[in-house]
Short mmCIF file of C-alpha atoms in Angstrom, two decimals:
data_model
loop_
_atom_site.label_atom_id
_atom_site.label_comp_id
_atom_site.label_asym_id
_atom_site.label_seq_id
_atom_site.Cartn_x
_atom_site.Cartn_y
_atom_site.Cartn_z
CA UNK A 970 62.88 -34.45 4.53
CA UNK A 971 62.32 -35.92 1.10
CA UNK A 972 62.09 -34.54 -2.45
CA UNK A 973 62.24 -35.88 -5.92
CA UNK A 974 63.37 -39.48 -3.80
CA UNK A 975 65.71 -38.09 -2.19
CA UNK A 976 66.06 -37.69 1.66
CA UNK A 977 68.33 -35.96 3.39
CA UNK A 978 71.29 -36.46 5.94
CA UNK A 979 70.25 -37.46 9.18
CA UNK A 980 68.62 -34.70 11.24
CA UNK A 981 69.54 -33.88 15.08
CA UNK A 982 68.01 -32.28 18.54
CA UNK A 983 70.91 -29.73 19.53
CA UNK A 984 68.47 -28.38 22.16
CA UNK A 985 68.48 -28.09 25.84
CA UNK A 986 65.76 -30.62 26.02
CA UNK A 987 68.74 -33.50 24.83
CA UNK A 988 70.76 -32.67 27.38
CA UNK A 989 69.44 -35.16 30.43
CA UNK A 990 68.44 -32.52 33.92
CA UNK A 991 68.93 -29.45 31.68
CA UNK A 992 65.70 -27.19 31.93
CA UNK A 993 64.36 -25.66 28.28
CA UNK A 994 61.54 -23.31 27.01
CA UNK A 995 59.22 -25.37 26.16
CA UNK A 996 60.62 -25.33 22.20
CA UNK A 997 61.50 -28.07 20.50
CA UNK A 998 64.39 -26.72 18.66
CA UNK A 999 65.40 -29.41 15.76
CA UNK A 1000 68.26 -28.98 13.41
CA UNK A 1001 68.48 -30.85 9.72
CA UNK A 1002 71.19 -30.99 7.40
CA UNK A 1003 71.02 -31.18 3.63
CA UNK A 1004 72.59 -31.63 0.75
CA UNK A 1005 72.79 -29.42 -1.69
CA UNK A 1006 71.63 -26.55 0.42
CA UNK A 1007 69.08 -24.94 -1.87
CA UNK A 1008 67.22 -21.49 -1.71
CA UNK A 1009 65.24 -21.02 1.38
CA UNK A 1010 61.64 -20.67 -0.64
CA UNK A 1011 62.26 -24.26 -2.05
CA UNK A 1012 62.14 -25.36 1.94
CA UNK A 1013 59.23 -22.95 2.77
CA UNK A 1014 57.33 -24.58 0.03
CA UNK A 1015 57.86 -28.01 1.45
CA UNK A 1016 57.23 -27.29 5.31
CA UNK A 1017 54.44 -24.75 4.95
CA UNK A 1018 51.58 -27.78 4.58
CA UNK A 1019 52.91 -28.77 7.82
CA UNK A 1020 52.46 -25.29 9.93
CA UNK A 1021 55.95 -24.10 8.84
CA UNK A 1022 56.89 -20.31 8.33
CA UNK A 1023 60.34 -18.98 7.34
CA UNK A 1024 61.54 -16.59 9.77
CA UNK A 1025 64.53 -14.10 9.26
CA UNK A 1026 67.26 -15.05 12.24
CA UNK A 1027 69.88 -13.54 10.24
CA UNK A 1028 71.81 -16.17 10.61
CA UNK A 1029 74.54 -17.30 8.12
CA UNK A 1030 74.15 -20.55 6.08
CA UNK A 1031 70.73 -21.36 8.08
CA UNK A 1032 67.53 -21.10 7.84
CA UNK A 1033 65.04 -20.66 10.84
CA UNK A 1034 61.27 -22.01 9.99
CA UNK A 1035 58.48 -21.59 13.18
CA UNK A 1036 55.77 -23.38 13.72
CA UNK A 1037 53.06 -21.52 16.36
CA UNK A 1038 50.13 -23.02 18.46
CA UNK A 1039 47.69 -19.97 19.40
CA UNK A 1040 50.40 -17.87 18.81
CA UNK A 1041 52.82 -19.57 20.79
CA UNK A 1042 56.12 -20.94 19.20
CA UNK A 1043 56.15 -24.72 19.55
CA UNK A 1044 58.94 -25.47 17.07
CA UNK A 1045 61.76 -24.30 15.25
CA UNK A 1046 63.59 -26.05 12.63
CA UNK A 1047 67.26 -25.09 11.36
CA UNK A 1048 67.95 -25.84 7.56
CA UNK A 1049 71.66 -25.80 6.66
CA UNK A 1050 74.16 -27.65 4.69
CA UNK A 1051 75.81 -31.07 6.01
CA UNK A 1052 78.98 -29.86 5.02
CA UNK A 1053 80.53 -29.17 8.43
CA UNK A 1054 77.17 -30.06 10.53
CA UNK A 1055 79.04 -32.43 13.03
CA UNK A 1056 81.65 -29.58 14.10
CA UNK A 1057 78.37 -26.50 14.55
CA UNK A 1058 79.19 -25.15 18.03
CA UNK A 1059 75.78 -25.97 19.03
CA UNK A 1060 76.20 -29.90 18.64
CA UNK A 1061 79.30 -29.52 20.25
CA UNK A 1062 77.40 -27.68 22.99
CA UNK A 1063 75.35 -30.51 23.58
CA UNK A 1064 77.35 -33.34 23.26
CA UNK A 1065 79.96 -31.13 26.14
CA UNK A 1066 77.50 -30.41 28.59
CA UNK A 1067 75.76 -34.15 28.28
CA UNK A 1068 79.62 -35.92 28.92
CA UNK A 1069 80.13 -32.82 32.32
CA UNK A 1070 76.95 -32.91 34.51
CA UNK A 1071 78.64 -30.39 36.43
CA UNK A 1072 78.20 -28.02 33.71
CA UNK A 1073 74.89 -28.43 33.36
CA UNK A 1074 73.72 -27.95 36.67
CA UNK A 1075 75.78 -24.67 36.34
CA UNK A 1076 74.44 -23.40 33.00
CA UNK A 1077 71.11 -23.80 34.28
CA UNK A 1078 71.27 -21.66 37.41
CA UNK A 1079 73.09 -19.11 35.00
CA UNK A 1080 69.61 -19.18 33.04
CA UNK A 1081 67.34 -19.37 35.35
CA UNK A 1082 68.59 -16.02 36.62
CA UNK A 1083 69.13 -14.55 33.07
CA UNK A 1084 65.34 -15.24 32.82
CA UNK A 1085 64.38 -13.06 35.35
CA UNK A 1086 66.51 -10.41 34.77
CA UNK A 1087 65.51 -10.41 31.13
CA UNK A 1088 62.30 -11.40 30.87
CA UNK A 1089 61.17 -9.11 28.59
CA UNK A 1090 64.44 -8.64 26.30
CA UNK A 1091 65.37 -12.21 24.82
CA UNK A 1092 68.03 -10.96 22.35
CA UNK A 1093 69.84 -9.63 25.96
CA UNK A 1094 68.98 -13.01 27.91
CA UNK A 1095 70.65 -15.23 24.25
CA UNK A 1096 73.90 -12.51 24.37
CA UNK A 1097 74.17 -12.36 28.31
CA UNK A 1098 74.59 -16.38 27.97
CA UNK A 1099 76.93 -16.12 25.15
CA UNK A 1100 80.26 -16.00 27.86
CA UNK A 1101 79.63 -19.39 29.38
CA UNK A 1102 78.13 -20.52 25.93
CA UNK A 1103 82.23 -19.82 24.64
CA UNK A 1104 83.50 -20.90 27.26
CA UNK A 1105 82.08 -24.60 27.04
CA UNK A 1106 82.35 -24.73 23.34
CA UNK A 1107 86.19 -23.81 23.21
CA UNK A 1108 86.85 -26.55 25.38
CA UNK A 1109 84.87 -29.24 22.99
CA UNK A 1110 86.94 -27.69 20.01
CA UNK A 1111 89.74 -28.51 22.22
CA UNK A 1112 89.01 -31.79 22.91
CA UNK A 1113 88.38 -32.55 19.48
CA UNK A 1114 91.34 -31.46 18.07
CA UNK A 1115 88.99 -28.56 16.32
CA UNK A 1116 89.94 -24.13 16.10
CA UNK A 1117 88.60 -22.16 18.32
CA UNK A 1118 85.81 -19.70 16.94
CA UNK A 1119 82.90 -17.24 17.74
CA UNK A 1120 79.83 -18.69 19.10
CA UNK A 1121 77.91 -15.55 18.68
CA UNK A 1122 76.85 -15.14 14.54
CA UNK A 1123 76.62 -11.65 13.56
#
């Protein structure tokens, strides 16, 4: 992302779809970092010429902007500060579940029948996963010499 000549920290794909034989909605779910982490209208103004919308996630320190084809959601993008971006539970997510196939292979059955049971309620499908979410990022923080901490933003 550039303004005034500037462009940001390096941006990265914490999603499902970068994890290699991990199944995904078909999203592409894209996180960038930036520095200084301004008002959220100075990023709608910049991303709404390319199909952007802000979109409250309620969420601390981020902010969520969709982009829809015929109504569908094709993209979201995550703005937040750098500060801290290496250690956000959902890089250390994917960088866990890329080094423990294993894990993968288990955290997809897990959501393949979370998507049937809630189809129709995603907030319940995202919490229902939220135990086996924990579970894999306390044992990154672990590894990395980082404190444990809730995965679940409220």
């Amino acid at each position: 992302m550039r303004r005034s000549g500037r462009t940001s920290p390096p941006s990265s794909i914490p999603a499902k779809t970068s994890i290699p034989g991990q199944e995904a909605k078909p999203i592409i779910d894209m996180f960038a970092a930036v520095r200084p982490f301004q008002e959220q209208d100075v990023y709608a103004k910049l991303l709404e010429g390319m199909g952007y919308s802000f979109t409250e996630a309620g969420m601390a320190d981020r902010y969520l902007f969709v982009r829809q084809s015929g109504g569908i959601r094709t993209h979201h993008l995550h703005i937040m500060p750098v500060e801290g971006f290496y250690q956000r539970n959902e890089l250390l997510l994917r960088d866990y579940l890329r080094a423990h196939p294993d894990l993968v292979q288990e955290y997809g059955e897990l959501k393949r029948c979370l998507a049937e049971r809630y189809a129709s309620d995603p907030d319940g499908y995202t919490r229902a996963k939220t135990s086996f979410i924990q579970k894999v990022v306390d044992l990154a923080r672990g590894e990395r010499g980082l404190p444990l901490e809730d995965v679940w933003e409220e």
